[in-house]
Amino acid sequence: MESVRKNLLLFLCFCLFLASPIQSYNTFLDCLLHQVPNSNISQLVYTQNDPSFTTLLDSSIQNLMFMSPNTTKPLLILEPTIIQEVQASVICCKNHSLALRVRSGGHDYEGLSYRSISATRFVMMDLASLRDIHIDPYQQIAWVQSGTTLGEFYYTISQKSGTLAFPGGTCPTVCVGGLFSGGGLGIMTRKFGLSVDNIIDAELIDSNGRVLNREAMGEDLFWAIRGGGGGSFGIVISWKVRLVEVPRIVSVFTVSKTLKEEAISLVDKWQRSAPNFSVDVLLKLSIEPDRNKGEPVAVFKAFYHGRCSGLLAYMQVHFPELGLKKDDCEEMSWIQSVVYFAGYGHAKPETVLLDRRSEPKKNRKAASDFFTDLVPYKIWKEIFNKFHYKGEGVMHFETLGGYMNTIAESATPFPHRKGVLYSINSIVSWPANADVAEKYIGWLKMIHSFLTPYVSKNPRRAYVNFRDLELGMNEEGNANYENARTWGEKYFMGNFKGLALVKGKVDPENFFWHEQSIPPLFSGLAADS
């Protein structure tokens, strides 16, 4: 009886809230019940009047900027627990002209999976309950659902094998649905490629509510979903991936250098050597403020497929200037290295990777770039000088090269491969409840502008998983191909046209739309573009 009362209350709240000229709104729940008659609708649909609405909405918003009262919120939240509920939600939203946005982990830098920049009314689907993982260590493959966090996925792999891993990102609360949709850079990219280079099948719900695997969707759509950005082609429910072999023992180190310790010379050496290192060696760089020392520092982090003796010997030959000592290097299992690169060091057990709420939330804004040429020595000095401020700015450099140089730009939508030395994610954050956004974002824009002569050109490249609306946006409710080229070709270069053609085939009505979704392009018009 209590369940019936709650369903009735939900229905009445829903009808009152959606009071609109579009009369079909009040049939939406009936549509869902018709599609999935055995589902508990009260646990699938949440209106803004539901006591759980705000908690559910905020649960995986990672950027405090978008928890503002001024942020456009969804009309409804849908939280499916089975594939049939996803299908029903797509069908019913489309039939009732309700725009749909899909969230897996909520790490979209611009929050487009759960908010709207325009006044567009929309429904949000949260995939957090869809996180099944199936590991086959003998075949070295896995099926993983999009709502699974990287931490959950990596931990589960480690429980099945001490010598299998997966090449992906370092933030454990990012979900695979978001990471895979944009490419998937990580600490093993130079040896095994991106996450998307290791995806071999997928299950997708298209704009008509059909479940399609790789064979059914065809190679064009399968190509598009592996790096073409989320929220454009359908809802990928699960991914079949190829696992990779790693040693039982890997090695890591973190070494920080100040200006007095020749940080600028070391950074210059890093950019000239690290992209050409063996694929077994990753040497990352970040430039960040050190409040204890009152100045910026260069932080070098390494990951090596093997023991410290091998890493020390390699660095002595290829980067002796860093002065690496035996005590700097640590040996551990791959899963322990995941905890290490997540920023926990030795302070947390491996089970911390199962905590979906472990990352502290901040206000943040970011910009990305790729470098195809060396930055002049004197420019590094100027970059360091721009860190003399009391802020939270960090420049993270991801070393590329290695296996990435062997993969064609068109192999997946992610084109930043051969000839790219490294990428950068410039990010600034500021405290909660601090009304100083303009100051901090201004610093980021200054850095981004300063780098213009030294980064890739024609176009100036960017990484879609570091989404940046400063590059441009679709018009409300529309997606014009020519207008979208201003940002689309920065993310995808020559692959952008191919993505738009796939969109024109699989979602010609542009049901899956957001401010930077791929616009549909139709083959008859493509010749003129």
Coordinates of C-alpha atoms in Angstrom, one line a residue, residues 164-520:
L164 CA 46.8 -8.3 -15.8
A165 CA 45.9 -4.7 -16.0
F166 CA 44.1 -2.1 -18.1
P167 CA 45.5 1.1 -19.6
G168 CA 43.3 4.0 -18.4
G169 CA 43.3 7.1 -16.4
T170 CA 44.6 7.8 -12.9
C171 CA 41.6 9.3 -11.2
P172 CA 39.8 6.4 -9.5
T173 CA 36.3 8.0 -9.3
V174 CA 36.1 8.7 -13.1
C175 CA 33.7 6.2 -14.6
V176 CA 34.6 4.1 -17.7
G177 CA 31.7 5.4 -19.6
G178 CA 33.1 8.9 -19.6
L179 CA 36.8 8.0 -20.0
F180 CA 36.3 5.6 -22.9
S181 CA 34.0 8.0 -24.8
G182 CA 36.9 10.5 -25.2
G183 CA 39.9 8.3 -25.5
G184 CA 41.5 7.5 -22.2
L185 CA 45.1 8.7 -21.5
G186 CA 47.0 7.1 -18.6
I187 CA 50.3 5.9 -17.2
M188 CA 50.5 3.0 -19.7
T189 CA 49.5 4.9 -22.9
R190 CA 53.1 4.9 -24.2
K191 CA 53.2 1.0 -24.1
F192 CA 49.6 -0.1 -24.8
G193 CA 47.9 3.0 -26.3
L194 CA 44.7 4.6 -25.1
S195 CA 41.8 2.9 -23.4
V196 CA 39.9 3.0 -26.7
D197 CA 42.7 1.2 -28.5
N198 CA 41.9 -1.8 -26.3
I199 CA 38.1 -1.9 -26.7
I200 CA 37.0 -4.8 -28.8
D201 CA 33.1 -4.7 -28.5
A202 CA 30.4 -2.7 -26.8
E203 CA 26.6 -2.7 -26.1
L204 CA 24.9 0.5 -27.1
I205 CA 21.3 1.8 -26.8
D206 CA 20.6 3.9 -29.9
S207 CA 18.1 6.7 -30.3
N208 CA 15.4 4.2 -31.1
G209 CA 16.0 2.2 -28.0
R210 CA 17.6 -0.8 -29.7
V211 CA 20.5 -2.7 -28.1
L212 CA 23.4 -3.0 -30.5
N213 CA 26.7 -4.8 -30.2
R214 CA 29.6 -4.2 -32.5
E215 CA 28.3 -6.5 -35.2
A216 CA 24.8 -5.0 -35.1
M217 CA 25.9 -1.3 -34.9
G218 CA 28.6 -1.7 -37.7
E219 CA 32.2 -0.6 -37.8
D220 CA 31.4 3.1 -38.4
L221 CA 29.5 3.6 -35.2
F222 CA 31.8 1.3 -33.3
W223 CA 34.7 3.6 -34.5
A224 CA 32.8 6.8 -33.4
I225 CA 32.0 5.7 -29.8
R226 CA 35.7 4.9 -29.1
G227 CA 36.8 8.5 -28.6
G228 CA 34.2 10.6 -30.3
G229 CA 33.0 12.2 -27.1
G230 CA 30.0 11.2 -24.9
G231 CA 26.4 12.1 -25.4
S232 CA 26.3 12.1 -29.2
F233 CA 25.6 8.6 -30.6
G234 CA 23.7 6.7 -28.0
I235 CA 24.2 5.3 -24.5
V236 CA 27.0 2.7 -24.2
I237 CA 25.9 0.4 -21.5
S238 CA 28.9 -1.9 -21.4
W239 CA 32.3 -2.3 -23.0
K240 CA 34.4 -5.4 -23.9
V241 CA 38.0 -4.7 -23.4
R242 CA 41.3 -6.5 -23.9
L243 CA 43.4 -6.7 -20.7
V244 CA 47.2 -6.3 -20.9
E245 CA 50.0 -8.1 -19.2
V246 CA 52.2 -6.3 -16.6
P247 CA 55.0 -7.6 -14.4
R248 CA 54.2 -8.6 -10.8
I249 CA 56.5 -5.8 -9.7
V250 CA 56.6 -2.3 -11.2
S251 CA 58.5 0.7 -10.1
V252 CA 57.7 4.3 -9.4
F253 CA 59.3 7.5 -8.2
T254 CA 58.4 11.1 -7.6
V255 CA 61.2 13.8 -7.6
S256 CA 60.6 17.5 -7.1
K257 CA 63.0 20.2 -8.2
T258 CA 63.1 23.9 -7.4
L259 CA 64.5 26.7 -9.5
K260 CA 67.7 26.6 -7.4
E261 CA 67.9 22.9 -8.2
E262 CA 67.9 23.6 -12.0
A263 CA 64.2 22.9 -12.5
I264 CA 64.1 24.8 -15.8
S265 CA 67.1 22.9 -17.3
L266 CA 65.6 19.6 -16.2
V267 CA 62.2 20.5 -17.7
D268 CA 63.9 21.3 -21.0
K269 CA 65.8 18.0 -20.8
W270 CA 62.5 16.2 -20.1
Q271 CA 60.7 17.5 -23.2
R272 CA 63.7 16.5 -25.4
S273 CA 64.1 13.0 -24.0
A274 CA 61.0 11.6 -22.3
P275 CA 58.8 11.3 -25.5
N276 CA 61.7 9.1 -26.9
F277 CA 62.1 6.8 -23.9
S278 CA 61.5 3.1 -24.0
V279 CA 57.8 2.2 -23.9
D280 CA 58.5 0.6 -20.6
V281 CA 59.3 4.0 -19.0
L282 CA 56.9 6.8 -18.5
L283 CA 58.2 10.1 -17.1
K284 CA 55.4 12.6 -16.4
L285 CA 55.8 16.3 -15.4
S286 CA 53.8 18.8 -13.5
I287 CA 54.6 22.4 -12.7
E288 CA 52.8 23.5 -9.5
P289 CA 53.2 25.9 -6.6
D290 CA 54.9 24.6 -3.4
R291 CA 53.5 26.6 -0.5
N292 CA 56.1 25.2 1.9
K293 CA 58.9 26.5 -0.3
G294 CA 57.0 29.6 -1.5
E295 CA 57.8 29.0 -5.2
P296 CA 56.9 26.8 -8.1
V297 CA 58.4 23.4 -8.5
A298 CA 58.8 20.8 -11.3
V299 CA 57.5 17.4 -10.2
F300 CA 58.7 14.4 -12.1
K301 CA 56.8 11.1 -11.7
A302 CA 57.8 7.9 -13.3
F303 CA 56.2 4.5 -13.9
Y304 CA 58.4 1.5 -15.0
H305 CA 57.4 -2.0 -16.1
G306 CA 60.0 -3.7 -14.0
R307 CA 62.1 -3.4 -10.9
C308 CA 64.0 -0.4 -9.6
S309 CA 67.3 -1.7 -10.7
G310 CA 66.2 -1.5 -14.3
L311 CA 64.7 2.0 -13.9
L312 CA 67.7 3.4 -12.1
A313 CA 70.0 2.0 -14.8
Y314 CA 67.8 3.4 -17.5
M315 CA 67.6 6.9 -16.0
Q316 CA 71.4 6.9 -15.4
V317 CA 71.9 6.5 -19.1
H318 CA 69.1 8.6 -20.5
F319 CA 68.5 11.3 -17.8
P320 CA 71.4 11.4 -15.4
E321 CA 70.8 15.1 -14.8
L322 CA 67.8 14.3 -12.7
G323 CA 70.1 12.7 -10.1
L324 CA 67.8 9.8 -9.3
K325 CA 68.9 7.9 -6.2
K326 CA 68.1 4.4 -5.1
D327 CA 66.0 5.7 -2.2
D328 CA 63.8 7.7 -4.6
C329 CA 62.5 4.5 -6.3
E330 CA 59.8 2.3 -4.9
E331 CA 58.7 -1.2 -6.0
M332 CA 55.1 -2.3 -5.8
S333 CA 52.3 -4.2 -7.6
W334 CA 50.4 -2.6 -10.5
I335 CA 47.3 -2.1 -8.3
Q336 CA 49.4 -0.4 -5.6
S337 CA 50.8 1.9 -8.4
V338 CA 47.2 2.8 -9.2
V339 CA 46.7 4.0 -5.6
Y340 CA 50.1 5.8 -5.8
F341 CA 49.2 7.7 -8.9
A342 CA 45.8 8.5 -7.6
G343 CA 47.6 10.7 -5.0
Y344 CA 47.3 8.5 -2.0
G345 CA 50.9 7.3 -1.8
H346 CA 51.1 4.7 0.9
A347 CA 48.5 6.3 3.1
K348 CA 45.6 4.2 1.9
P349 CA 44.9 0.5 1.3
E350 CA 44.0 -0.8 -2.2
T351 CA 40.3 -0.9 -1.1
V352 CA 40.3 2.9 -1.2
L353 CA 39.7 2.5 -5.0
L354 CA 36.2 1.2 -4.2
D355 CA 35.2 4.5 -2.6
R356 CA 33.2 6.3 -5.3
R357 CA 33.2 9.5 -3.2
S358 CA 36.9 9.6 -2.3
E359 CA 37.9 12.7 -4.4
P360 CA 37.4 16.1 -2.7
K361 CA 35.1 18.4 -4.6
K362 CA 36.4 21.8 -5.6
N363 CA 35.6 24.7 -7.9
R364 CA 37.7 24.2 -11.0
K365 CA 38.3 25.2 -14.6
A366 CA 40.7 23.7 -17.1
A367 CA 42.2 24.0 -20.6
S368 CA 44.1 21.5 -22.7
D369 CA 46.8 21.6 -25.4
F370 CA 49.1 19.3 -27.4
F371 CA 52.7 20.0 -28.2
T372 CA 54.3 19.0 -31.5
D373 CA 57.4 21.1 -31.2
L374 CA 59.9 21.9 -28.4
V375 CA 59.2 24.9 -26.2
P376 CA 62.2 27.3 -26.1
Y377 CA 64.2 27.2 -23.0
K378 CA 63.5 30.9 -22.1
I379 CA 59.8 30.2 -22.3
W380 CA 60.0 27.6 -19.6
K381 CA 61.5 30.3 -17.4
E382 CA 58.6 32.6 -18.1
I383 CA 56.1 29.8 -17.3
F384 CA 57.7 29.3 -13.9
N385 CA 57.5 33.0 -13.2
K386 CA 53.8 33.0 -13.8
F387 CA 53.3 30.7 -10.8
H388 CA 54.2 33.4 -8.2
Y389 CA 50.7 33.8 -6.9
K390 CA 48.6 32.5 -4.1
G391 CA 46.5 30.1 -6.1
E392 CA 45.8 26.5 -7.0
G393 CA 47.0 26.4 -10.6
V394 CA 48.8 23.3 -11.9
M395 CA 50.1 22.3 -15.3
H396 CA 50.0 18.6 -15.9
F397 CA 52.1 17.3 -18.8
E398 CA 51.4 13.8 -20.1
T399 CA 54.3 12.3 -22.1
L400 CA 53.3 10.7 -25.4
G401 CA 55.3 9.0 -28.1
G402 CA 56.1 5.3 -27.9
Y403 CA 53.3 3.0 -29.1
M404 CA 51.2 6.1 -29.8
N405 CA 53.5 6.9 -32.8
T406 CA 52.5 3.7 -34.5
I407 CA 48.8 4.3 -34.6
A408 CA 47.1 6.2 -37.4
E409 CA 45.3 9.4 -36.6
S410 CA 42.1 8.0 -38.1
A411 CA 42.3 4.6 -36.2
T412 CA 39.9 6.1 -33.7
P413 CA 38.4 9.6 -33.4
F414 CA 41.3 10.6 -31.0
P415 CA 43.8 11.9 -33.5
H416 CA 46.7 13.2 -31.4
R417 CA 49.2 10.5 -32.0
K418 CA 52.3 10.4 -34.2
G419 CA 54.4 13.5 -33.8
V420 CA 52.8 14.6 -30.6
L421 CA 55.4 15.0 -27.9
Y422 CA 53.1 15.6 -24.9
S423 CA 49.8 17.0 -23.8
I424 CA 49.0 19.5 -21.1
N425 CA 46.0 19.9 -18.8
S426 CA 46.2 23.4 -17.2
I427 CA 43.8 23.4 -14.3
V428 CA 43.0 25.9 -11.6
S429 CA 40.8 25.3 -8.5
W430 CA 39.7 27.5 -5.7
P431 CA 38.0 26.9 -2.3
A432 CA 34.4 26.1 -1.8
N433 CA 32.2 29.2 -1.0
A434 CA 34.9 31.5 -2.3
D435 CA 33.5 34.2 -4.6
V436 CA 36.8 34.6 -6.5
A437 CA 36.2 32.6 -9.7
E438 CA 37.0 35.5 -12.0
K439 CA 40.5 35.9 -10.5
Y440 CA 41.4 32.2 -10.8
I441 CA 39.8 31.7 -14.2
G442 CA 41.7 34.8 -15.3
W443 CA 45.0 33.2 -14.4
L444 CA 44.1 30.1 -16.5
K445 CA 43.1 32.2 -19.5
M446 CA 46.4 34.1 -19.2
I447 CA 48.4 30.9 -19.2
H448 CA 46.4 29.5 -22.1
S449 CA 46.9 32.7 -24.1
F450 CA 50.7 32.8 -23.3
L451 CA 51.1 29.2 -24.6
T452 CA 49.5 30.0 -28.0
P453 CA 52.8 30.4 -30.0
Y454 CA 54.2 27.2 -28.7
V455 CA 51.4 24.6 -28.9
S456 CA 50.0 22.8 -31.9
K457 CA 48.5 24.9 -34.7
N458 CA 46.0 24.7 -37.6
P459 CA 44.1 23.7 -35.6
R460 CA 45.2 24.3 -32.0
R461 CA 44.4 20.9 -30.6
A462 CA 42.5 20.0 -27.5
Y463 CA 41.4 16.8 -25.7
V464 CA 37.6 16.2 -25.6
N465 CA 37.9 14.6 -22.1
F466 CA 39.1 17.9 -20.9
R467 CA 36.1 19.6 -22.3
D468 CA 36.3 23.4 -22.7
L469 CA 33.3 25.5 -23.7
E470 CA 35.6 28.4 -24.4
L471 CA 36.3 26.7 -27.7
G472 CA 32.7 27.1 -28.9
M473 CA 29.2 25.7 -28.5
N474 CA 26.3 24.4 -30.5
E475 CA 23.3 26.7 -30.7
E476 CA 20.4 25.8 -28.4
G477 CA 18.6 22.8 -29.6
N478 CA 20.6 22.8 -32.8
A479 CA 23.9 21.5 -34.1
N480 CA 25.2 23.1 -37.2
Y481 CA 28.2 21.3 -38.7
E482 CA 30.0 24.4 -40.1
N483 CA 29.6 26.3 -36.8
A484 CA 30.7 23.2 -34.8
R485 CA 33.9 22.9 -36.8
T486 CA 35.4 25.7 -34.7
W487 CA 35.6 23.4 -31.6
G488 CA 35.1 20.0 -33.2
E489 CA 38.3 20.1 -35.3
K490 CA 40.3 21.1 -32.3
Y491 CA 39.2 17.9 -30.5
F492 CA 39.1 15.5 -33.5
M493 CA 41.0 17.2 -36.4
G494 CA 40.2 15.5 -39.7
N495 CA 38.1 12.9 -37.9
F496 CA 35.4 15.4 -37.1
K497 CA 33.8 15.2 -40.5
G498 CA 33.7 11.4 -40.2
L499 CA 32.0 11.7 -36.8
A500 CA 29.4 14.0 -38.1
L501 CA 28.6 11.6 -41.0
V502 CA 28.2 8.8 -38.5
K503 CA 25.9 11.0 -36.5
G504 CA 23.8 11.8 -39.6
K505 CA 23.3 8.0 -40.1
V506 CA 22.6 6.8 -36.6
D507 CA 20.8 9.9 -35.1
P508 CA 19.6 12.0 -37.9
E509 CA 17.0 13.7 -35.7
N510 CA 19.7 14.8 -33.3
F511 CA 18.0 13.3 -30.2
F512 CA 21.3 13.0 -28.3
W513 CA 22.3 16.7 -28.1
H514 CA 24.3 18.9 -25.8
E515 CA 26.4 22.1 -26.2
Q516 CA 29.3 20.2 -27.7
S517 CA 27.7 17.1 -29.1
I518 CA 28.6 16.0 -32.6
P519 CA 26.2 17.6 -35.2
P520 CA 24.6 15.4 -37.9

